[in-house]
Coordinates of C-alpha atoms in Angstrom, one line a residue:
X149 CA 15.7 99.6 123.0
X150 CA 16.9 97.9 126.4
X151 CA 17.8 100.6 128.6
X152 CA 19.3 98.1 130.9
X153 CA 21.4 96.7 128.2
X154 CA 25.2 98.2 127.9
X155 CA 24.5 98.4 124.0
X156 CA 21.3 100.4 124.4
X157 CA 23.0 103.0 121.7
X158 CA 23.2 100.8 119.2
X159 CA 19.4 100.8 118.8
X160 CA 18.9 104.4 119.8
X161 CA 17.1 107.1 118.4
X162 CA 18.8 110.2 119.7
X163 CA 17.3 113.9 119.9
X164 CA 19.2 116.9 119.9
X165 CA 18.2 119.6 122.1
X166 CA 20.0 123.7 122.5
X167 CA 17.6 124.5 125.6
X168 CA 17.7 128.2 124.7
X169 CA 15.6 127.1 122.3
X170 CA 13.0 124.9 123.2
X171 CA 10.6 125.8 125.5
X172 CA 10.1 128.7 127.8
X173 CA 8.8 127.7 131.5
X174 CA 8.9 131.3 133.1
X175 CA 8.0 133.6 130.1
X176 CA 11.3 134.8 129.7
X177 CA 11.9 133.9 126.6
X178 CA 14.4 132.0 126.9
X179 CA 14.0 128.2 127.1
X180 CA 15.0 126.2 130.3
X181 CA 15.3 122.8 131.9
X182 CA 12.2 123.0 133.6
X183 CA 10.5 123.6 130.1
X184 CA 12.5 120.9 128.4
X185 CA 11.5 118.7 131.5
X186 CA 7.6 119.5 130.5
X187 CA 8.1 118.2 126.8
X188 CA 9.6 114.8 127.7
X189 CA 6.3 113.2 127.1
X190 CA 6.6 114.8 123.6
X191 CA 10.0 113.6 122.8
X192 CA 9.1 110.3 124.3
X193 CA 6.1 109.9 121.7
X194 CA 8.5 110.8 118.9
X195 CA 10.3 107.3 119.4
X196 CA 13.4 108.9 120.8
X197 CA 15.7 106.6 123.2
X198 CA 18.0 109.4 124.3
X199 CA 18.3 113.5 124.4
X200 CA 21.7 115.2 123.6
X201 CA 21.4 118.4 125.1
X202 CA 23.8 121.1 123.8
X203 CA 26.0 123.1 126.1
X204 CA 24.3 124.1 129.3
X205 CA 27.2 125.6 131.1
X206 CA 27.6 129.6 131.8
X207 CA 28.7 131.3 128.4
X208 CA 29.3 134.1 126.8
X209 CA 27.3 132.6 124.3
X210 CA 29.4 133.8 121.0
X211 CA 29.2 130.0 119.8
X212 CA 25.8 129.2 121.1
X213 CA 27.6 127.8 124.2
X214 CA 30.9 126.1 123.3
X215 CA 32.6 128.9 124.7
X216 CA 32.1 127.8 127.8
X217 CA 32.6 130.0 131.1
X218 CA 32.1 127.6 134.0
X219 CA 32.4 124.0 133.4
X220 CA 30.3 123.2 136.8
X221 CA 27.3 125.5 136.5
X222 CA 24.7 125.7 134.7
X223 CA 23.5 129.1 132.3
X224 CA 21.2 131.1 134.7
X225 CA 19.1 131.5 131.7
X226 CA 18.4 127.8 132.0
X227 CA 18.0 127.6 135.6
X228 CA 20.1 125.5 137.8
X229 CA 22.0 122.5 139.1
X230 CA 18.8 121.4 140.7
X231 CA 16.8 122.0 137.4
X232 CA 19.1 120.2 135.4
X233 CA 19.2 117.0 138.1
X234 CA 15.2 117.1 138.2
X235 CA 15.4 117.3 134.1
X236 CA 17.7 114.0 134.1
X237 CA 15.1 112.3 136.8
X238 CA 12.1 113.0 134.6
X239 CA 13.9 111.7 131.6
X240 CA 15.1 108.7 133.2
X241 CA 11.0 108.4 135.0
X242 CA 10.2 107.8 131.6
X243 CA 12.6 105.6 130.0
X244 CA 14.7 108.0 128.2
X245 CA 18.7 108.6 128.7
X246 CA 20.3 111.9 128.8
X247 CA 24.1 112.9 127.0
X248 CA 24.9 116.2 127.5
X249 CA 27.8 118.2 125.7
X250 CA 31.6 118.0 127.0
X251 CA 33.8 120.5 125.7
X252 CA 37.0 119.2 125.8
X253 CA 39.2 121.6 123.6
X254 CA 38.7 124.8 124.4
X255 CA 37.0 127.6 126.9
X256 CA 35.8 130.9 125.9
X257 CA 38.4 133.5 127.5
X258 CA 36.1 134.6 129.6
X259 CA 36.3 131.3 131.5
X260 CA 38.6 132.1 135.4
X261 CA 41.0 129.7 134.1
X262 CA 42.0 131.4 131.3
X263 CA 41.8 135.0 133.1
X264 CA 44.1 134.3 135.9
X265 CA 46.5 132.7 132.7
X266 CA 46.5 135.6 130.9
X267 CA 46.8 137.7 134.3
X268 CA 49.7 136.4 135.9
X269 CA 52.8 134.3 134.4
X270 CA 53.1 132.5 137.1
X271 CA 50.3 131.3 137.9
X272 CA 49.4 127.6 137.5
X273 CA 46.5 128.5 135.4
X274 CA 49.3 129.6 132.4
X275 CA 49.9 126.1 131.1
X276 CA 46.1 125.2 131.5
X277 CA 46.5 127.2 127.5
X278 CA 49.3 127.2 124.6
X279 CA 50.9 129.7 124.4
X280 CA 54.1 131.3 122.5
X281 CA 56.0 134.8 121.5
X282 CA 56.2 132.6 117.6
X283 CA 52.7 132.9 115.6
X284 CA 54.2 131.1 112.6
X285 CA 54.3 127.9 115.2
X286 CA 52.2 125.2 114.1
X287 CA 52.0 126.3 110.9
X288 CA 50.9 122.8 109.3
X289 CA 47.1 123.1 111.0
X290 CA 44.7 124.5 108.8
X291 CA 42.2 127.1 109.8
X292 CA 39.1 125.9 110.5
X293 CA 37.0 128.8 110.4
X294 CA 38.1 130.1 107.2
X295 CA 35.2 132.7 106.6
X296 CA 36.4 134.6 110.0
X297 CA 39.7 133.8 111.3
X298 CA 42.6 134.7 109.6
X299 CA 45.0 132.6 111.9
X300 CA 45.7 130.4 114.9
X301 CA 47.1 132.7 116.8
X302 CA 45.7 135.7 118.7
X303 CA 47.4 138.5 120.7
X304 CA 46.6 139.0 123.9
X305 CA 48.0 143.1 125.0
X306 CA 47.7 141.3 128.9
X307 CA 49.8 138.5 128.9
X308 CA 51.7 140.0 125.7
X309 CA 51.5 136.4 124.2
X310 CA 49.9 134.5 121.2
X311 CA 47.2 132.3 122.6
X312 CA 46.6 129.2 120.5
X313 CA 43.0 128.6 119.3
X314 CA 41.6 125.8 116.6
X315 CA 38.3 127.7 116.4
X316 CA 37.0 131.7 117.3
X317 CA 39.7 133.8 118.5
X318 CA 37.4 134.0 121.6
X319 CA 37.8 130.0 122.1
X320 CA 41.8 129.6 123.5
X321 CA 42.4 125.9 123.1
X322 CA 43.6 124.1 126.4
X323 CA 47.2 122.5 126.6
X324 CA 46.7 119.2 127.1
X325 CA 50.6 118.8 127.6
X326 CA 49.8 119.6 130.9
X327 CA 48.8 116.6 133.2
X328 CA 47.2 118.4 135.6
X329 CA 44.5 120.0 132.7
X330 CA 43.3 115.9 132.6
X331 CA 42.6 115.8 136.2
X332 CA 40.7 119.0 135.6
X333 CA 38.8 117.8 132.8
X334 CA 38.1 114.1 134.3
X335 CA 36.8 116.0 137.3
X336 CA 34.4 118.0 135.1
X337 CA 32.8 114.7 133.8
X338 CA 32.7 113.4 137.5
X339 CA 30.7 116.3 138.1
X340 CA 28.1 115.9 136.1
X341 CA 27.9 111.7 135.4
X342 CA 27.2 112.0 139.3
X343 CA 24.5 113.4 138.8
X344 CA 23.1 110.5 136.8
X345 CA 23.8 112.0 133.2
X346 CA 24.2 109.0 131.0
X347 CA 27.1 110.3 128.6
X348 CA 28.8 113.1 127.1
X349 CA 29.1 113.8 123.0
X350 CA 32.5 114.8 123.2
X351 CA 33.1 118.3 121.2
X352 CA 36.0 118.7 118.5
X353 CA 37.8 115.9 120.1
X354 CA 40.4 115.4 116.5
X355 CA 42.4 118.7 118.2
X356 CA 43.5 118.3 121.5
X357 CA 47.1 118.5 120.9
X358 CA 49.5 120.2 119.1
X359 CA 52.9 119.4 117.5
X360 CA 55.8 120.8 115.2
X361 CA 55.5 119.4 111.9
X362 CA 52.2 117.8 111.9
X363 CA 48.0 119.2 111.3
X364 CA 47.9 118.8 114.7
X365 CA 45.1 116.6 114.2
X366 CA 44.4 112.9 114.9
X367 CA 47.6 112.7 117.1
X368 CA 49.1 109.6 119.2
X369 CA 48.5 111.8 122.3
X370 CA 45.2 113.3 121.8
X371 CA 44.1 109.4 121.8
X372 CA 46.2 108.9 124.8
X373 CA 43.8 110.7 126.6
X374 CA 40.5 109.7 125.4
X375 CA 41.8 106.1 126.5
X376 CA 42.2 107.2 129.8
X377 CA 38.9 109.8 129.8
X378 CA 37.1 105.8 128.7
X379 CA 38.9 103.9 131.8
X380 CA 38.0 106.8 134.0
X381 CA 33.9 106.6 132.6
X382 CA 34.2 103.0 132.3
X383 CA 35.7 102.3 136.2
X384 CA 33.6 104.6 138.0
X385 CA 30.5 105.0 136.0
X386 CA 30.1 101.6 134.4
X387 CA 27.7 101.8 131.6
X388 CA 27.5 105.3 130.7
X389 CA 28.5 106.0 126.6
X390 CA 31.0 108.2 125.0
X391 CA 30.2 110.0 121.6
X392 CA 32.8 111.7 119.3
X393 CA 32.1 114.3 117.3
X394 CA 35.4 114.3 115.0
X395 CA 35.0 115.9 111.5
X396 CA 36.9 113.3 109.9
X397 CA 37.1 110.6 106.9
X398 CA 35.6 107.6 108.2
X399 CA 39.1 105.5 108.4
X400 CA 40.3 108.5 110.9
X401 CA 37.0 108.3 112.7
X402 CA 37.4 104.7 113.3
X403 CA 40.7 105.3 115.1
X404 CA 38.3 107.4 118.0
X405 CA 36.5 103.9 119.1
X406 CA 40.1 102.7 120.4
X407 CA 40.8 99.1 120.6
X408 CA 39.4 96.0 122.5
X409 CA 42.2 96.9 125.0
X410 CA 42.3 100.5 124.7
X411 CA 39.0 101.8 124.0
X412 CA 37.8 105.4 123.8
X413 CA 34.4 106.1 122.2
X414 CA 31.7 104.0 122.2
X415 CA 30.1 105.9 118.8
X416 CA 31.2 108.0 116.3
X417 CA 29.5 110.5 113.6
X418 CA 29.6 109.5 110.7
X419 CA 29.8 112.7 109.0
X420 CA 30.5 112.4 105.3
X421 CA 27.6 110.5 105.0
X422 CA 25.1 113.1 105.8
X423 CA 26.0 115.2 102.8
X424 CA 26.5 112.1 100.5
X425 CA 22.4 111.8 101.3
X426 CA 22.0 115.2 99.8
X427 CA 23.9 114.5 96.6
X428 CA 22.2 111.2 96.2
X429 CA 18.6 113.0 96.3
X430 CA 19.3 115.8 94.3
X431 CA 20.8 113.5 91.7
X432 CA 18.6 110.8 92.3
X433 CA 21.7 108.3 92.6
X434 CA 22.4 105.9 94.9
X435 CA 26.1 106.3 94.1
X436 CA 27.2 108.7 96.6
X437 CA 26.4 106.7 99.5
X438 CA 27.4 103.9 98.3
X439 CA 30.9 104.8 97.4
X440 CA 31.4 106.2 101.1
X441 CA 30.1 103.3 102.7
X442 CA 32.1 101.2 100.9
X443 CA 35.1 103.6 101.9
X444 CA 33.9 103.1 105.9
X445 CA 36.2 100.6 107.7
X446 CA 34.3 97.7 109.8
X447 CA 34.2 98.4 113.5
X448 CA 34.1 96.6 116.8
X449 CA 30.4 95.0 117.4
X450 CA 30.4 96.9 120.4
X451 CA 30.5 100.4 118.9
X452 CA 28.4 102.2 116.7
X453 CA 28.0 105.1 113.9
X454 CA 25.5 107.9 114.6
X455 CA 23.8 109.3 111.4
X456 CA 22.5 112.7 111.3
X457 CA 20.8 115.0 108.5
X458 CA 20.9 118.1 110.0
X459 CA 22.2 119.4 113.1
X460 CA 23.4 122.6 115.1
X461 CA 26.0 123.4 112.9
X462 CA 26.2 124.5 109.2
X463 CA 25.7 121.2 106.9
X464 CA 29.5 120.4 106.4
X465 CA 31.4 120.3 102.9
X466 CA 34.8 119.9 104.5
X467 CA 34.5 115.6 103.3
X468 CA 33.8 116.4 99.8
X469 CA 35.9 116.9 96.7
X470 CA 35.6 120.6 95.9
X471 CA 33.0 119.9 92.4
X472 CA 31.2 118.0 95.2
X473 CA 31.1 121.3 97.0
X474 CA 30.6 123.8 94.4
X475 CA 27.6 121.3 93.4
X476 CA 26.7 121.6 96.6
X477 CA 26.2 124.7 96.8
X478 CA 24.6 125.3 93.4
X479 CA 21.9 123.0 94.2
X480 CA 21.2 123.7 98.2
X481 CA 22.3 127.3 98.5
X482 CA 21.0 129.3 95.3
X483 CA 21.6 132.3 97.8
X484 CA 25.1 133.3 99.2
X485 CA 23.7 134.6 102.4
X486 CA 23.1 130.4 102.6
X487 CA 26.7 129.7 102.6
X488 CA 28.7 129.6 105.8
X489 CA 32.1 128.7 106.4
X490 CA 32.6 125.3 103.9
X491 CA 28.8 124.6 104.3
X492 CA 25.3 125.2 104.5
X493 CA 23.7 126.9 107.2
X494 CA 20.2 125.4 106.2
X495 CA 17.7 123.2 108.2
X496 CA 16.1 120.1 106.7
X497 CA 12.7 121.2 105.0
X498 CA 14.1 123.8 103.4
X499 CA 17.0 122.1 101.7
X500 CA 13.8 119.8 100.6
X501 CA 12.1 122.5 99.4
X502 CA 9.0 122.3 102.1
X503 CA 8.0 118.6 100.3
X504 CA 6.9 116.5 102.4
X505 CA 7.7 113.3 100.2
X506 CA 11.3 114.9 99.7
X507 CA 11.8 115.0 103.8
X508 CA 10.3 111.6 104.4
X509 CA 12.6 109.6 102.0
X510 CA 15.5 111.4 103.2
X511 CA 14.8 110.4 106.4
X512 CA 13.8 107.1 105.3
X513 CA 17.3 107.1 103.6
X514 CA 19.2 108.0 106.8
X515 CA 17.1 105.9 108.9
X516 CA 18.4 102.5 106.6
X517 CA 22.0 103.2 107.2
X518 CA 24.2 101.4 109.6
X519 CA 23.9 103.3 113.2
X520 CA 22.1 105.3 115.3
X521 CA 20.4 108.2 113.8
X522 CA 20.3 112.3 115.5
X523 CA 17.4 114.3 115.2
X524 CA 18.1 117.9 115.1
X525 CA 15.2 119.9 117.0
X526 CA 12.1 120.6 114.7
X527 CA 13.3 118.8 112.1
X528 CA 10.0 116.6 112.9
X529 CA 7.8 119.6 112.5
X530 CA 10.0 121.0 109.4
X531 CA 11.0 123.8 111.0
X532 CA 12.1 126.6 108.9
X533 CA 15.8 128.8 109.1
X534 CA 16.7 132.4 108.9
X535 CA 19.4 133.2 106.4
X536 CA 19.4 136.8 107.6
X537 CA 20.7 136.0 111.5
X538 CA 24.5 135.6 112.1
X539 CA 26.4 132.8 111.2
X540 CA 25.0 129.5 112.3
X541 CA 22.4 131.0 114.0
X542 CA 19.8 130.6 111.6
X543 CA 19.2 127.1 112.3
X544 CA 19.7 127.2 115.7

């Protein structure tokens, strides 16, 4: 990879990284940058071009971090603003790029913002959400967490409103109706690409806005503003990359890399690949892939996929017919306590069974495809889960 080279993502190897979990500098217990800093000659010797760190902001930490508290701190657990710039120095010292986490669709209601809305009607903060007296609004969106939210809408007894939220009730989406939200959130990346980060994966980036009538997904305007989020990166901070992480068939993900004129993301995930590779070992058929990469549109030459096996989340069956799911399931998660949400809250050697051979032509598999592939964390060492902790926290 040429790390002076705009493209250098199309020939990345990318690592992702939760810091809570990788290695403990003060024998806390709790990972931190300066430990992380300490294992860059480790990742380096792995191959890897670029680390994606996960969400390092203040948190309640109810979704391992994407309920974010304070978009321009850092967790205490994880040290600070200075840990985090000596991190990206040490990286960079050694060839490797940094992308950090940018949560554009939602804070946890513990964030000030959403407390002063909630607080006070008049405050400026109140449009920074979406609000309404009507919970049957929006009623075309589906529910995303299925397996523990039973709407859109919450209650809130202080600002006796329904506060709109596309993921936990703890999560209240931000109203991106509002222009002075975009400043907000452009200044958020100033903040950090500053301090020499190289890029943002941008979370859940399909549901920024909402309309009557609609899924509220995909929408005119929620594209709108990743074209100006890209000519905001692209003026000021020339040569730093945007990823999108949009759950999405692949001829809606293709819409997220914008146009020659109107770009937005540099790469995409190409997520109903990565359980396509499943299907096609357990079967031992090429077929699945196939079929969806012959359903992936071309794109621009200077964008790219990213392919992934596993990663923080649970392994996704929303981009599969259901028999595709309910085989799925039958095959990968014998156990229901291995179910979560539409998925599989697995890691990588133990949906291969602990074989060795199994993981290597898997990855040999996903390493062949078009685009740039994510390694999850320990997924080099086949690390093991823990069907018995909450949620997606067994394979994080």
């Amino acid at each position: 990879m040429d790390h002076n080279d705009a493209r250098w993502f199309q020939d990345a190897v990318f690592y992702e990284v939760p810091v809570r979990s990788y290695f403990d500098s003060n024998g806390d217990g709790k990972g931190d940058f300066r430990g992380l800093a300490q294992k860059l000659d480790y990742i380096r010797d792995l191959g890897v071009d670029c680390v994606w760190v996960l969400p390092m902001y203040p948190s309640p930490n109810l979704d391992d971090g994407y309920d974010i508290a304070d978009f321009l701190s850092i967790h205490p657990d994880y040290g600070n603003v200075n840990d985090f710039i000596n991190f990206i120095d040490a990286a960079h010292a050694r060839g490797l790029k940094v992308v950090a986490d940018l949560v554009l669709n939602h804070t946890s209601d513990q964030h000030a913002w959403f407390q002063e809305a909630r607080s006070d009607p008049n405050s400026p903060k109140r449009d920074y959400y979406v609000w309404s007296d009507d919970p049957t609004k929006y009623s075309g969106a589906r529910i995303i967490f299925i397996d523990t939210e039973g709407s859109n809408w919450t209650f809130d007894p202080v600002a006796n409103q329904y506060f709109w939220h596309r993921f936990f009730y703890h999560q209240p989406d931000l109203n991106y109706d509002n222009e002075r939200l975009h400043e907000e959130m452009l200044d958020v990346a100033r903040f950090w690409l500053n301090f020499g980060l190289d890029g943002f994966r941008c979370d859940a980036v399909p549901y920024l806005y909402e309309r009557e009538g609609t899924n509220c997904e995909n929408l005119p305007e929620t594209h709108q503003f990743l074209q100006k989020l890209r000519k905001m990166v692209d003026t000021e901070f020339p040569g730093k990359i945007l990823l999108a992480e949009a759950n999405q068939w692949p001829e809606d993900v293709v819409e997220y890399f914008g146009t020659e004129e109107d770009p937005e993301f540099q790469m995409g995930f190409h997520f109903p690949v990565m359980p396509r590779l499943y299907m096609a070992m357990s079967r031992q058929d090429r077929a699945p892939i196939v079929d969806i990469l012959r359903r992936t549109p071309a794109i621009r030459p200077d964008c790219q996929w990213g392919t992934f096996l596993r990663n923080h989340d649970e392994l996704t069956l929303e981009m599969v017919t259901l028999d595709e799911r309910d085989y799925m399931w039958n095959v990968y998660a014998p156990n229901p306590r291995m179910k979560s949400n539409l998925g599989i809250r697995r890691r990588l050697a133990t949906l291969m069974d602990n074989n060795r051979a199994a993981i290597e032509l898997i990855n040999a598999l996903m390493l062949s495809l078009p685009g740039s592939p994510c390694i999850y964390y320990g997924d080099e060492i086949g690390m093991g889960d823990n069907i018995w902790l909450r949620d997606r926290n067994g394979v994080r």
